[in-house]
Coordinates of C-alpha atoms in Angstrom, one line a residue:
M872 CA 40.3 -214.2 124.4
A873 CA 37.1 -215.9 125.3
A874 CA 35.9 -218.9 123.2
K875 CA 33.6 -218.1 120.3
E876 CA 30.8 -220.0 122.0
D877 CA 31.0 -217.8 125.1
L878 CA 30.9 -214.7 123.0
Y879 CA 27.9 -215.9 121.0
S880 CA 26.0 -216.6 124.3
K881 CA 26.2 -212.9 125.1
I882 CA 24.6 -211.9 121.9
L883 CA 20.8 -211.7 121.2
P884 CA 19.5 -214.5 119.0
R885 CA 19.3 -213.3 115.4
R886 CA 15.6 -213.9 115.1
L887 CA 14.8 -211.5 117.9
R888 CA 16.8 -208.6 116.7
Q889 CA 14.3 -207.0 114.3
N890 CA 11.7 -206.5 117.0
R891 CA 13.9 -205.3 119.8
P892 CA 13.5 -201.6 120.8
G893 CA 16.4 -199.2 120.5
S894 CA 17.7 -200.5 117.2
V895 CA 20.2 -198.4 115.4
K896 CA 19.0 -195.4 113.4
C897 CA 21.6 -195.0 110.6
G898 CA 19.3 -192.7 108.7
S899 CA 19.0 -193.1 105.0
N900 CA 22.2 -195.1 104.5
L901 CA 20.8 -198.1 106.3
D902 CA 17.4 -197.6 104.5
V903 CA 19.1 -197.5 101.1
L904 CA 21.1 -200.7 101.8
L905 CA 18.0 -202.5 102.9
S906 CA 16.1 -201.3 99.9
M907 CA 19.0 -202.7 97.7
G908 CA 18.2 -206.2 99.2
F909 CA 21.1 -206.5 101.7
P910 CA 20.1 -208.4 104.9
R911 CA 19.9 -206.1 107.9
P912 CA 22.8 -207.7 109.8
R913 CA 25.1 -207.4 106.8
A914 CA 24.1 -203.8 106.2
L915 CA 24.7 -202.8 109.8
K916 CA 28.1 -204.6 109.9
A917 CA 29.1 -202.8 106.6
L918 CA 28.1 -199.4 108.0
V919 CA 30.0 -199.9 111.2
S920 CA 33.1 -201.4 109.5
T921 CA 33.3 -198.5 107.0
G922 CA 32.5 -195.7 109.5
G923 CA 29.0 -195.0 108.1
R924 CA 30.7 -192.7 105.5
S925 CA 28.4 -193.5 102.6
V926 CA 26.3 -196.1 100.9
Q927 CA 29.0 -196.6 98.3
A928 CA 31.6 -197.4 101.0
A929 CA 29.3 -199.9 102.7
C930 CA 28.5 -201.6 99.3
D931 CA 32.2 -201.8 98.5
W932 CA 32.9 -203.4 101.9
L933 CA 30.1 -205.9 101.4
F934 CA 31.3 -206.9 97.9
S935 CA 34.9 -207.2 99.1
H936 CA 33.8 -209.5 102.0
V937 CA 31.4 -211.6 99.9
D938 CA 33.7 -214.7 100.6
D939 CA 34.4 -213.8 104.2
P940 CA 33.5 -216.9 106.3
F941 CA 32.6 -214.6 109.2
L942 CA 30.4 -212.2 107.2
D943 CA 27.1 -213.5 108.8
D944 CA 28.5 -214.2 112.3
P945 CA 26.8 -211.9 114.9
L946 CA 30.2 -211.3 116.5
P947 CA 30.3 -207.9 118.4
R948 CA 33.2 -205.5 118.1
E949 CA 35.3 -204.6 121.1
F950 CA 35.2 -201.0 122.2
V951 CA 37.4 -198.9 124.5
L952 CA 37.2 -195.3 125.9
Y953 CA 40.3 -193.1 126.0
L954 CA 41.2 -189.6 127.0
R955 CA 43.3 -188.1 124.2
P956 CA 45.2 -184.8 124.5
S957 CA 45.1 -182.1 121.9
G958 CA 46.8 -178.8 121.4
P959 CA 50.4 -178.0 122.5
L960 CA 50.8 -181.0 124.8
Q961 CA 49.7 -183.4 122.1
N962 CA 52.3 -181.9 119.7
Q963 CA 55.1 -182.6 122.3
L964 CA 53.8 -186.1 122.8
S965 CA 53.8 -186.7 119.1
H966 CA 57.3 -185.4 118.8
F967 CA 58.4 -187.8 121.6
W968 CA 56.7 -190.7 119.8
Q969 CA 58.6 -189.9 116.6
Q970 CA 62.0 -189.2 118.2
S971 CA 61.9 -192.2 120.5
R972 CA 61.0 -194.5 117.6
V973 CA 63.8 -193.1 115.4
T974 CA 66.4 -193.1 118.3
C975 CA 65.6 -196.4 120.0
G976 CA 63.3 -198.3 117.6
K977 CA 59.8 -199.4 118.3
N978 CA 58.6 -200.4 121.8
K979 CA 55.2 -201.5 123.0
A980 CA 53.9 -198.0 123.6
H981 CA 54.1 -197.2 119.9
N982 CA 51.3 -199.6 119.2
I983 CA 48.7 -197.0 120.3
F984 CA 48.8 -193.2 120.1
P985 CA 49.2 -191.1 123.4
H986 CA 46.2 -191.6 125.7
I987 CA 44.8 -192.2 129.1
T988 CA 42.8 -195.5 129.4
L989 CA 39.4 -194.9 131.1
C990 CA 37.9 -198.4 130.8
Q991 CA 38.6 -202.0 129.9
F992 CA 37.7 -203.3 126.4
F993 CA 34.0 -204.1 126.2
M994 CA 31.7 -205.6 123.6
C995 CA 28.9 -203.8 121.7
A996 CA 26.8 -205.3 118.9
D997 CA 26.5 -203.4 115.7
H998 CA 22.8 -202.4 116.2
K999 CA 23.7 -200.8 119.5
V1000 CA 26.7 -198.6 118.3
E1001 CA 24.6 -195.5 117.8
A1002 CA 23.2 -195.7 121.3
L1003 CA 26.7 -196.2 122.6
C1004 CA 27.9 -193.0 120.9
E1005 CA 24.9 -191.2 122.2
A1006 CA 25.8 -192.3 125.8
L1007 CA 29.3 -190.9 125.4
L1008 CA 28.0 -187.6 124.2
A1009 CA 25.4 -187.3 126.9
T1010 CA 28.0 -188.1 129.6
V1011 CA 30.5 -185.5 128.3
Q1012 CA 27.8 -182.9 128.2
Q1013 CA 27.0 -183.6 131.8
W1014 CA 30.7 -183.1 132.7
R1015 CA 31.3 -179.9 130.8
G1016 CA 32.4 -177.4 133.4
R1017 CA 33.3 -180.1 135.9
F1018 CA 36.3 -181.7 134.2
P1019 CA 39.6 -180.8 136.0
S1020 CA 41.8 -178.3 134.2
P1021 CA 44.7 -178.4 134.0
L1022 CA 45.3 -182.1 134.4
P1023 CA 48.3 -182.5 136.7
L1024 CA 50.8 -185.0 135.3
E1025 CA 54.0 -186.3 136.8
L1026 CA 56.9 -188.1 135.0
Y1027 CA 57.7 -191.6 136.3
T1028 CA 60.4 -193.9 135.1
S1029 CA 61.6 -197.4 135.8
S1030 CA 63.9 -199.9 134.1
N1031 CA 61.4 -200.8 131.4
F1032 CA 58.6 -198.2 131.8
I1033 CA 58.2 -194.5 131.3
G1034 CA 54.9 -192.6 131.8
L1035 CA 53.1 -189.5 132.9
F1036 CA 50.8 -190.3 135.9
V1037 CA 47.7 -188.3 136.9
E1038 CA 47.7 -186.9 140.4
E1039 CA 45.7 -189.3 142.6
Q1040 CA 42.9 -187.0 143.7
V1041 CA 42.3 -185.8 140.1
A1042 CA 42.5 -189.4 138.9
D1043 CA 39.6 -190.2 141.2
I1044 CA 37.5 -187.5 139.4
L1045 CA 38.4 -189.0 136.0
K1046 CA 37.4 -192.5 137.3
Q1047 CA 34.0 -191.0 138.3
F1048 CA 33.5 -189.8 134.7
A1049 CA 34.2 -193.3 133.5
A1050 CA 31.7 -194.7 136.0
D1051 CA 29.1 -192.2 134.8
F1052 CA 29.7 -193.3 131.2
A1053 CA 29.4 -196.9 132.2
T1054 CA 26.0 -196.2 133.8
E1055 CA 24.8 -194.3 130.7
A1056 CA 26.1 -197.0 128.3
A1057 CA 24.2 -199.7 130.3
R1058 CA 21.0 -197.6 130.2
K1059 CA 21.1 -196.6 126.5
A1060 CA 23.0 -199.4 124.8
E1061 CA 22.6 -202.3 127.2
V1062 CA 26.4 -202.9 127.4
H1063 CA 28.6 -203.6 130.4
V1064 CA 31.5 -201.2 130.8
E1065 CA 34.1 -201.7 133.5
P1066 CA 35.9 -198.5 134.4
H1067 CA 39.7 -198.6 134.7
K1068 CA 40.7 -199.2 138.4
K1069 CA 44.5 -198.9 138.1
Q1070 CA 46.5 -195.7 138.3
L1071 CA 45.6 -193.4 135.4
H1072 CA 48.6 -192.4 133.2
V1073 CA 49.9 -191.7 129.7
T1074 CA 52.3 -194.4 128.7
L1075 CA 55.4 -193.0 127.0
A1076 CA 57.5 -196.2 126.6
Y1077 CA 57.5 -199.7 127.9
N1078 CA 59.0 -203.1 127.3
F1079 CA 62.2 -201.6 125.9
P1080 CA 65.8 -202.8 126.3
T1081 CA 67.4 -201.4 129.5
N1082 CA 70.2 -199.7 127.6
H1083 CA 67.6 -197.5 125.9
L1084 CA 66.4 -196.0 129.2
P1085 CA 68.9 -193.0 129.3
S1086 CA 67.9 -191.8 125.8
L1087 CA 64.2 -192.3 126.4
E1088 CA 64.3 -190.7 129.8
K1089 CA 66.1 -187.7 128.3
L1090 CA 63.5 -187.3 125.6
A1091 CA 60.7 -187.7 128.2
K1092 CA 62.1 -185.0 130.4
G1093 CA 61.8 -182.6 127.5
I1094 CA 58.0 -182.8 127.5
E1095 CA 56.4 -179.8 129.2
V1096 CA 53.6 -181.4 131.1
K1097 CA 52.1 -178.0 132.1
L1098 CA 51.4 -177.0 128.5
G1099 CA 47.8 -176.1 127.6
C1100 CA 45.7 -179.1 126.6
D1101 CA 42.1 -179.8 125.6
W1102 CA 41.4 -183.4 126.7
L1103 CA 39.0 -185.3 124.4
A1104 CA 36.9 -188.3 125.3
V1105 CA 37.4 -190.7 122.3
L1106 CA 35.8 -194.1 121.5
F1107 CA 37.5 -196.8 119.4
S1108 CA 36.7 -200.3 118.4
R1109 CA 38.5 -203.3 117.0
D1110 CA 37.7 -206.7 115.6
I1111 CA 37.5 -209.1 118.6
R1112 CA 38.7 -212.0 116.5
F1113 CA 42.2 -210.5 116.1
A1114 CA 42.7 -208.9 119.6
N1115 CA 45.7 -211.1 120.3
H1116 CA 47.1 -211.2 116.8
E1117 CA 50.1 -209.4 115.3
T1118 CA 49.1 -206.7 112.8
L1119 CA 51.1 -206.7 109.5
R1120 CA 51.1 -204.1 106.8
V1121 CA 51.1 -205.3 103.2
M1122 CA 54.1 -203.7 101.4
Y1123 CA 54.0 -205.4 98.0
P1124 CA 51.3 -207.0 95.8
Y1125 CA 51.2 -210.7 95.6
T1126 CA 49.0 -212.9 93.3
P1127 CA 48.3 -216.3 94.8
Q1128 CA 50.0 -219.2 93.0
N1129 CA 48.0 -221.9 94.9
E1130 CA 44.5 -222.2 96.4
D1131 CA 45.7 -221.9 100.0
E1132 CA 47.5 -218.6 99.4
L1133 CA 46.3 -215.1 100.2
E1134 CA 46.1 -212.3 97.7
L1135 CA 48.1 -209.2 98.9
V1136 CA 47.2 -205.6 98.0
P1137 CA 49.6 -202.8 99.2
G1138 CA 47.9 -200.8 102.0
D1139 CA 45.9 -203.8 103.3
F1140 CA 46.6 -205.3 106.8
V1141 CA 47.0 -208.9 107.7
F1142 CA 46.3 -210.4 111.1
M1143 CA 48.7 -213.1 112.1
S1144 CA 48.6 -215.4 115.2
P1145 CA 51.8 -217.2 116.3
V1146 CA 49.6 -220.2 117.1
D1147 CA 48.8 -220.6 113.4
Q1148 CA 52.4 -220.7 112.3
S1149 CA 53.4 -224.2 113.4
S1150 CA 52.7 -225.9 110.1
T1151 CA 53.9 -223.1 107.7
S1152 CA 57.1 -223.4 105.6
E1153 CA 60.1 -221.2 106.2
G1154 CA 59.5 -217.7 104.7
W1155 CA 55.7 -218.0 104.8
V1156 CA 53.1 -217.0 107.3
Y1157 CA 49.4 -217.7 107.7
G1158 CA 47.1 -214.7 108.2
T1159 CA 43.8 -213.1 107.6
S1160 CA 43.2 -210.0 105.4
L1161 CA 41.4 -207.0 106.9
A1162 CA 40.2 -205.9 103.5
S1163 CA 38.6 -209.1 102.5
G1164 CA 38.3 -211.3 105.6
L1165 CA 39.9 -214.2 103.8
S1166 CA 42.8 -216.3 105.2
G1167 CA 45.7 -218.0 103.7
L1168 CA 49.5 -218.3 103.3
L1169 CA 51.6 -215.3 102.3
P1170 CA 55.3 -214.6 101.7
E1171 CA 56.8 -213.2 104.9
N1172 CA 59.0 -210.6 103.1
Y1173 CA 55.9 -209.0 101.5
V1174 CA 54.7 -207.6 104.8
S1175 CA 56.1 -205.5 107.7
L1176 CA 55.1 -205.1 111.3
A1177 CA 52.4 -202.5 111.8
D1178 CA 51.0 -200.8 114.9
E1179 CA 48.0 -202.5 116.7
S1180 CA 45.8 -199.4 116.4
D1181 CA 46.3 -199.1 112.6
T1182 CA 43.2 -201.2 112.1
W1183 CA 41.0 -199.7 114.8
V1184 CA 37.8 -197.7 113.9
F1185 CA 37.4 -194.3 115.4
H1186 CA 33.9 -193.6 116.6
G1187 CA 34.0 -189.9 117.4
S1188 CA 35.6 -187.5 120.0
H1189 CA 34.1 -185.0 122.4
S1190 CA 35.7 -182.0 124.1
F1191 CA 35.0 -181.3 127.8
F1192 CA 35.8 -177.6 127.3
S1193 CA 33.9 -176.6 124.2
C1194 CA 30.4 -177.3 122.8
G1195 CA 31.5 -177.4 119.2
P1196 CA 31.2 -180.5 116.9
S1197 CA 32.7 -183.6 118.1
D1198 CA 34.3 -184.6 114.8
R1199 CA 37.7 -183.1 114.2
T1200 CA 38.6 -181.7 110.8
S1201 CA 41.5 -182.7 108.7
K1202 CA 43.5 -179.8 110.1
E1203 CA 43.9 -181.9 113.3
R1204 CA 44.8 -185.1 111.6
G1205 CA 48.3 -184.8 113.0
M1206 CA 47.0 -185.3 116.5
F1207 CA 46.5 -189.0 115.7
D1208 CA 50.2 -189.2 114.7
G1209 CA 49.3 -190.8 111.4
L1210 CA 47.6 -193.8 113.0
L1211 CA 44.0 -193.0 112.3
D1212 CA 42.1 -190.8 109.9
S1213 CA 40.0 -188.0 111.4
R1214 CA 38.2 -186.9 108.3
R1215 CA 34.5 -186.1 108.6
P1216 CA 32.0 -188.4 107.0
E1217 CA 30.9 -187.4 103.5
N1218 CA 28.0 -184.9 103.1
T1219 CA 28.5 -183.3 106.5
S1220 CA 29.5 -179.8 107.2
P1221 CA 32.0 -178.7 110.0
G1222 CA 29.0 -178.0 112.3
D1223 CA 27.2 -181.3 111.8
T1224 CA 27.4 -184.1 114.2
P1225 CA 26.7 -187.4 112.3
T1226 CA 24.1 -189.8 113.9
L1227 CA 26.6 -192.6 113.5
S1228 CA 29.9 -190.9 113.9
L1229 CA 32.2 -193.6 112.8
I1230 CA 35.4 -192.9 111.0
C1231 CA 37.6 -195.7 109.7
H1232 CA 41.2 -195.8 108.6
P1233 CA 41.7 -194.9 105.0
M1234 CA 43.2 -198.3 104.4
Q1235 CA 39.7 -199.7 104.5
Q1236 CA 39.1 -198.2 101.2
V1237 CA 41.3 -201.0 99.8
L1238 CA 38.6 -203.5 98.9
R1239 CA 38.4 -206.9 97.2
I1240 CA 35.7 -207.1 94.5
S1241 CA 33.6 -210.2 94.3
S1242 CA 34.9 -211.1 90.8
G1243 CA 38.2 -211.9 92.3
L1244 CA 39.9 -208.7 91.0
S1245 CA 41.4 -206.2 93.4
R1246 CA 40.8 -202.5 93.5
Q1247 CA 44.2 -201.0 93.9
P1248 CA 44.9 -198.2 96.4
K1249 CA 44.9 -194.7 95.0
R1250 CA 48.0 -193.7 93.0
T1251 CA 50.0 -191.0 94.6
L1252 CA 52.6 -188.6 93.2
F1253 CA 55.0 -187.0 95.7
V1254 CA 57.1 -184.1 94.6
C1255 CA 59.8 -182.5 96.7
R1256 CA 62.5 -179.9 96.4
H1257 CA 66.2 -180.7 96.8
G1258 CA 68.2 -180.0 100.0
E1259 CA 70.3 -177.0 101.0
R1260 CA 72.8 -175.9 98.3
M1261 CA 76.5 -175.3 98.9
D1262 CA 76.5 -172.2 96.6
V1263 CA 73.6 -170.6 98.4
V1264 CA 75.1 -171.1 101.9
F1265 CA 78.7 -170.2 101.0
G1266 CA 78.3 -168.0 98.0
K1267 CA 79.1 -168.4 94.4
H1268 CA 82.8 -168.6 95.1
W1269 CA 82.4 -171.5 97.5
L1270 CA 84.8 -173.6 95.5
S1271 CA 87.7 -171.4 96.6
L1272 CA 86.8 -172.0 100.2
C1273 CA 87.4 -175.8 100.0
S1274 CA 90.4 -176.2 97.7
D1275 CA 93.9 -176.3 98.9
S1276 CA 97.0 -175.1 97.0
K1277 CA 97.2 -178.4 95.1
G1278 CA 93.5 -178.3 94.0
R1279 CA 92.4 -180.9 96.5
Y1280 CA 89.1 -180.8 98.2
V1281 CA 89.3 -179.7 101.9
R1282 CA 86.3 -178.6 103.7
S1283 CA 86.6 -175.4 105.7
N1284 CA 83.2 -175.6 107.5
L1285 CA 81.3 -178.4 109.2
N1286 CA 78.4 -177.9 106.8
M1287 CA 80.6 -178.8 103.9
P1288 CA 80.5 -182.5 103.0
P1289 CA 83.6 -184.5 104.0
S1290 CA 84.1 -185.3 100.3
L1291 CA 82.5 -184.6 96.9
P1292 CA 81.9 -187.2 94.2
L1293 CA 84.3 -187.2 91.3
W1294 CA 86.1 -184.1 92.6
G1295 CA 89.4 -185.0 90.9
D1296 CA 87.6 -185.0 87.5
K1297 CA 87.0 -181.3 87.7
R1298 CA 83.3 -181.6 87.5
D1299 CA 81.2 -178.5 86.7
Y1300 CA 80.5 -177.7 90.3
D1301 CA 80.1 -174.0 89.5
M1302 CA 76.9 -174.7 87.6
D1303 CA 75.9 -178.0 89.3
A1304 CA 76.4 -177.3 93.0
P1305 CA 76.1 -180.2 95.5
I1306 CA 74.1 -180.1 98.8
T1307 CA 75.5 -179.3 102.2
V1308 CA 75.7 -181.6 105.2
V1309 CA 72.5 -179.9 106.5
G1310 CA 70.9 -180.6 103.0
S1311 CA 71.8 -184.3 103.4
T1312 CA 70.3 -184.3 106.9
Q1313 CA 67.1 -182.6 105.7
A1314 CA 66.7 -185.3 103.1
R1315 CA 67.3 -188.1 105.6
L1316 CA 64.7 -186.6 108.0
V1317 CA 62.2 -186.7 105.2
G1318 CA 63.0 -190.3 104.4
E1319 CA 62.8 -191.3 108.1
A1320 CA 59.4 -189.5 108.3
L1321 CA 58.2 -191.5 105.2
L1322 CA 59.4 -194.7 106.9
E1323 CA 57.6 -193.7 110.1
S1324 CA 54.3 -193.0 108.2
N1325 CA 54.7 -196.5 106.5
T1326 CA 54.7 -194.8 103.1
V1327 CA 55.9 -197.2 100.3
L1328 CA 57.7 -195.8 97.3
D1329 CA 57.6 -197.8 94.1
F1330 CA 59.6 -195.5 91.9
V1331 CA 61.9 -192.5 92.4
Y1332 CA 62.7 -190.0 89.7
C1333 CA 65.0 -187.0 89.9
S1334 CA 66.4 -184.0 88.0
P1335 CA 69.9 -184.5 86.6
S1336 CA 71.2 -181.8 89.0
L1337 CA 73.7 -183.2 91.5
R1338 CA 71.8 -181.6 94.4
C1339 CA 68.6 -183.5 93.3
V1340 CA 70.4 -186.8 92.9
Q1341 CA 72.1 -186.4 96.4
T1342 CA 68.7 -185.5 97.9
A1343 CA 67.0 -188.5 96.4
Q1344 CA 69.8 -190.8 97.7
N1345 CA 69.5 -189.5 101.2
I1346 CA 65.7 -189.7 101.2
L1347 CA 66.1 -193.4 100.3
R1348 CA 68.7 -193.8 103.0
G1349 CA 66.3 -192.4 105.6
L1350 CA 63.6 -194.7 104.2
Q1351 CA 66.1 -197.6 104.4
Q1352 CA 65.5 -198.3 100.7
D1353 CA 68.9 -197.0 99.3
S1354 CA 70.0 -200.6 98.6
K1355 CA 66.7 -201.7 97.1
L1356 CA 65.3 -198.8 95.0
K1357 CA 67.3 -197.2 92.2
V1358 CA 66.8 -193.5 91.2
R1359 CA 65.8 -192.7 87.6
V1360 CA 67.6 -189.6 86.5
E1361 CA 65.3 -187.7 84.1
P1362 CA 66.6 -184.5 82.4
G1363 CA 63.0 -183.5 81.6
L1364 CA 62.6 -182.7 85.3
F1365 CA 65.3 -180.0 85.3
E1366 CA 64.1 -176.5 86.4
W1367 CA 63.2 -173.6 84.1
T1368 CA 66.3 -173.1 81.9
K1369 CA 65.8 -169.4 81.9
W1370 CA 67.2 -169.4 85.4
V1371 CA 70.5 -171.0 84.3
S1372 CA 73.3 -168.5 84.2
G1373 CA 75.5 -168.4 81.1
N1374 CA 74.9 -169.7 77.6
S1375 CA 74.9 -173.4 78.2
L1376 CA 73.3 -176.0 80.5
P1377 CA 75.3 -177.5 83.3
A1378 CA 77.6 -180.5 82.5
W1379 CA 75.7 -183.0 84.7
I1380 CA 77.4 -186.2 85.9
P1381 CA 76.1 -189.1 83.7
P1382 CA 74.3 -191.9 85.5
T1383 CA 77.0 -194.4 84.8
E1384 CA 79.6 -192.2 86.6
L1385 CA 77.1 -191.5 89.4
A1386 CA 76.7 -195.3 89.9
A1387 CA 80.5 -195.7 89.9
A1388 CA 80.6 -193.1 92.7
H1389 CA 78.2 -195.3 94.7
F1390 CA 74.9 -193.5 94.0
S1391 CA 71.9 -195.8 93.7
V1392 CA 70.9 -194.8 90.2
D1393 CA 69.3 -196.9 87.4
T1394 CA 71.9 -197.0 84.6
T1395 CA 69.5 -198.8 82.3
Y1396 CA 66.8 -196.1 82.4
R1397 CA 66.3 -194.3 79.1
P1398 CA 65.2 -190.7 79.7
L1399 CA 61.8 -189.5 78.5
I1400 CA 63.3 -186.2 77.5
P1401 CA 67.0 -186.5 76.7
V1402 CA 69.4 -183.7 77.5
S1403 CA 69.7 -182.9 73.8
K1404 CA 66.1 -181.8 73.8
L1405 CA 66.6 -179.1 76.5
T1406 CA 67.3 -175.6 75.3
V1407 CA 68.7 -172.6 77.2
S1408 CA 66.4 -169.7 78.0
E1409 CA 63.2 -171.6 77.1
S1410 CA 59.9 -169.7 77.4
Y1411 CA 57.7 -170.1 80.5
E1412 CA 55.1 -171.8 78.4
N1413 CA 57.6 -174.4 77.1
Y1414 CA 58.8 -175.1 80.7
M1415 CA 55.3 -175.7 82.0
S1416 CA 54.5 -177.8 79.0
R1417 CA 57.7 -179.9 79.4
S1418 CA 57.1 -180.4 83.1
Y1419 CA 53.5 -181.5 82.5
Q1420 CA 54.4 -183.8 79.7
V1421 CA 57.2 -185.6 81.5
T1422 CA 55.1 -186.0 84.6
K1423 CA 52.3 -187.5 82.6
D1424 CA 54.7 -189.9 80.9
I1425 CA 56.3 -190.9 84.2
L1426 CA 52.9 -191.7 85.7
S1427 CA 51.9 -193.6 82.5
D1428 CA 55.0 -195.7 82.6
C1429 CA 54.5 -196.6 86.2
K1430 CA 50.7 -197.2 86.1
N1431 CA 50.7 -200.9 86.0
T1432 CA 53.7 -201.6 88.1
G1433 CA 53.4 -199.3 91.2
N1434 CA 51.2 -196.8 93.0
N1435 CA 53.5 -194.3 94.6
V1436 CA 56.0 -192.2 92.7
L1437 CA 58.4 -189.7 94.2
I1438 CA 59.9 -186.9 92.1
V1439 CA 62.9 -185.1 93.6
A1440 CA 63.6 -181.9 91.6
H1441 CA 63.4 -178.1 92.2
A1442 CA 61.2 -175.6 94.0
S1443 CA 59.4 -174.8 90.7
S1444 CA 58.7 -178.6 90.2
L1445 CA 56.1 -178.7 93.0
E1446 CA 53.9 -176.3 91.0
A1447 CA 55.0 -177.2 87.4
C1448 CA 54.5 -181.0 87.9
T1449 CA 51.1 -180.9 89.6
R1450 CA 49.1 -177.9 88.5
Q1451 CA 48.0 -179.0 85.1
L1452 CA 47.7 -182.6 86.4
Q1453 CA 44.8 -181.3 88.4
G1454 CA 43.2 -179.8 85.4
R1455 CA 44.2 -176.3 86.3
S1456 CA 45.7 -173.8 83.8
P1457 CA 49.2 -172.4 84.4
Q1458 CA 49.5 -169.2 86.3
S1459 CA 51.2 -166.1 84.8
A1460 CA 55.0 -166.2 84.9
K1461 CA 54.9 -163.5 87.5
D1462 CA 52.5 -165.3 89.8
F1463 CA 54.5 -168.5 89.2
V1464 CA 57.7 -166.9 90.5
Q1465 CA 55.9 -165.7 93.6
V1466 CA 54.7 -169.3 94.4
V1467 CA 58.2 -170.7 93.8
R1468 CA 59.8 -168.3 96.3
K1469 CA 57.7 -169.7 99.1
I1470 CA 58.9 -173.3 98.6
P1471 CA 61.7 -174.1 101.1
Y1472 CA 64.3 -176.9 100.8
L1473 CA 62.7 -180.3 101.0
G1474 CA 59.3 -178.7 100.4
F1475 CA 57.0 -181.7 99.9
C1476 CA 53.6 -182.1 98.3
S1477 CA 51.3 -185.0 97.6
C1478 CA 49.0 -185.4 94.6
E1479 CA 46.4 -188.2 94.5
E1480 CA 44.5 -189.8 91.6
Q1481 CA 40.8 -189.7 92.0
G1482 CA 39.7 -193.2 91.1
D1483 CA 40.2 -194.1 87.4
T1484 CA 39.1 -190.7 86.1
G1485 CA 42.6 -189.5 85.3
V1486 CA 41.9 -186.4 87.5
W1487 CA 44.5 -185.7 90.2
Q1488 CA 44.1 -183.6 93.4
L1489 CA 46.5 -182.2 95.9
V1490 CA 46.0 -183.8 99.4
D1491 CA 47.7 -183.7 102.8
P1492 CA 51.2 -185.3 102.6
P1493 CA 51.9 -188.3 104.8
I1494 CA 54.7 -186.4 106.7
L1495 CA 55.0 -183.2 108.6
P1496 CA 56.7 -180.1 107.2
L1497 CA 60.3 -179.5 107.9
T1498 CA 61.2 -176.1 109.4
H1499 CA 64.4 -174.8 110.9
G1500 CA 66.1 -171.4 111.5
P1501 CA 69.2 -169.9 109.8
N1502 CA 72.6 -170.3 111.3
H1503 CA 74.9 -167.5 110.1
S1504 CA 78.7 -167.8 109.7
F1505 CA 80.7 -167.4 113.0
D1506 CA 84.3 -166.4 113.4
W1507 CA 85.3 -166.5 117.0
R1508 CA 88.3 -164.2 116.5
E1509 CA 86.3 -161.4 114.9
T1510 CA 83.6 -161.8 117.5
L1511 CA 85.3 -162.6 120.8
L1512 CA 88.7 -160.8 120.4
Q1513 CA 87.2 -157.4 119.5
E1514 CA 88.1 -154.6 121.9

């Protein structure tokens, strides 16, 4: 990276900026910030850094960066132009991204979402960003109808690289588009853009251990490169100061104990340079907070390695094949593979194209207030259903299928677990059925997806049903937290007791015995609603009231010690634990049952608190849904030996 003096020499002197033509037109947001007394350079920097979403977001950013030593430095951001696929091809690429990471771990390709690089990184001052966005839009409009479709891609592999290369003649056409953008950017925004001169390609994996090549190559060959795809021209930027730094994600809060230490807020990112670590003590690193701009020492085990593009700002995307709005709605959020937020700016409709179309990662809502106090990330409640049940798959007499003549457990199907906890104690498996092997796999997949999305769980609660305890355990296993987090077994989370057959509740395994059977449960936890308070055949009103009350109590107990709570319970819990939390009245019992029937195993929902208002709202979960088909019983004798 160039020296700071060299960078400053390429920037207009501050005293000449106000009278230069072509200054940014951020509309009323900039005018409001100026009327509030903020200096123009600071106002512009805040709008660019927060995506121009609103005056409030810009103000919050300014307050959080009040002690940032670089706040008034006229340092430009670095920009880059990519082609990003959308549609069926993007779905397959995202699947490859996830599976390769789960199978072989992270490699260098995972730092950035799937893309084709069209130019080198280039600098653009804050007051020229709008003109730069206009240059991109104008160039795309000129190329509509001329962009090659389909885009021919060919798989290439080597010992440490796998990619999809664009056919050479078509690549020359794409390079011409990049050259046209460079010309338009120079004319409108007075920036120098250098088009990419190397072979154009989508990198799938690189810089990975050689022994991972067979697995990665097998996954790559599963990508159908001829699938339909709408290629989008997308513009991103990053803070030039941290271009060669490692990006770390804050996992746990930390309050500084000394003046040279950095405050940590979960959800923030820290930039760390290996050069700055020579004088740090073991277990500590020196870094700079994205949320506040402050630098200091921090405990190494409070952060984890993040992806480089997690901190980039998205400046808008444009399709070559449609003339619709350039900003994608939240329905297409999955196309960014969880790396960047593609929500529209506030106060715009789906048909509007904002003048300053900058979208920033939701993490940048984590801000430091000038008083020294931190605004915590939004509190989130996750609720999910348990995994596949043994009695549903193998019928109510499933116990007879896995017991030998001496009463010992012997599985008769691969979907039956190899063993069951406390089988010899004759547990009440008739009324408290465990989950299948597939159920355990479902739960681990959800845990792995939460890990992949960098979701942090602070507390896990579950119903006392064995199937819920097992599901929670396997989610934590997939999340690699089964040895760190303990599950709180809460009887108040049990399903509507009207659905229990017989005249008594199941004889659930007590937490102490679950712990003895190697389940990661909190044996010191005292239930909010003890088993003795549950009644058989309770009314629908009582069930909804119980679920609402126990959810409120859980959130209240966790308020000052954690932000993310996971509840693992029943299909009915996704509705019962969240509906009244949103201020909505319960549905009729008939409508409630219809909703519950639509919730599959490991159905997952996310409810987020709106500020400090106490109002909660359902939002998109951080993970994709889990869907798979049925697999009926197969007897080869009956099927293949029939005459």
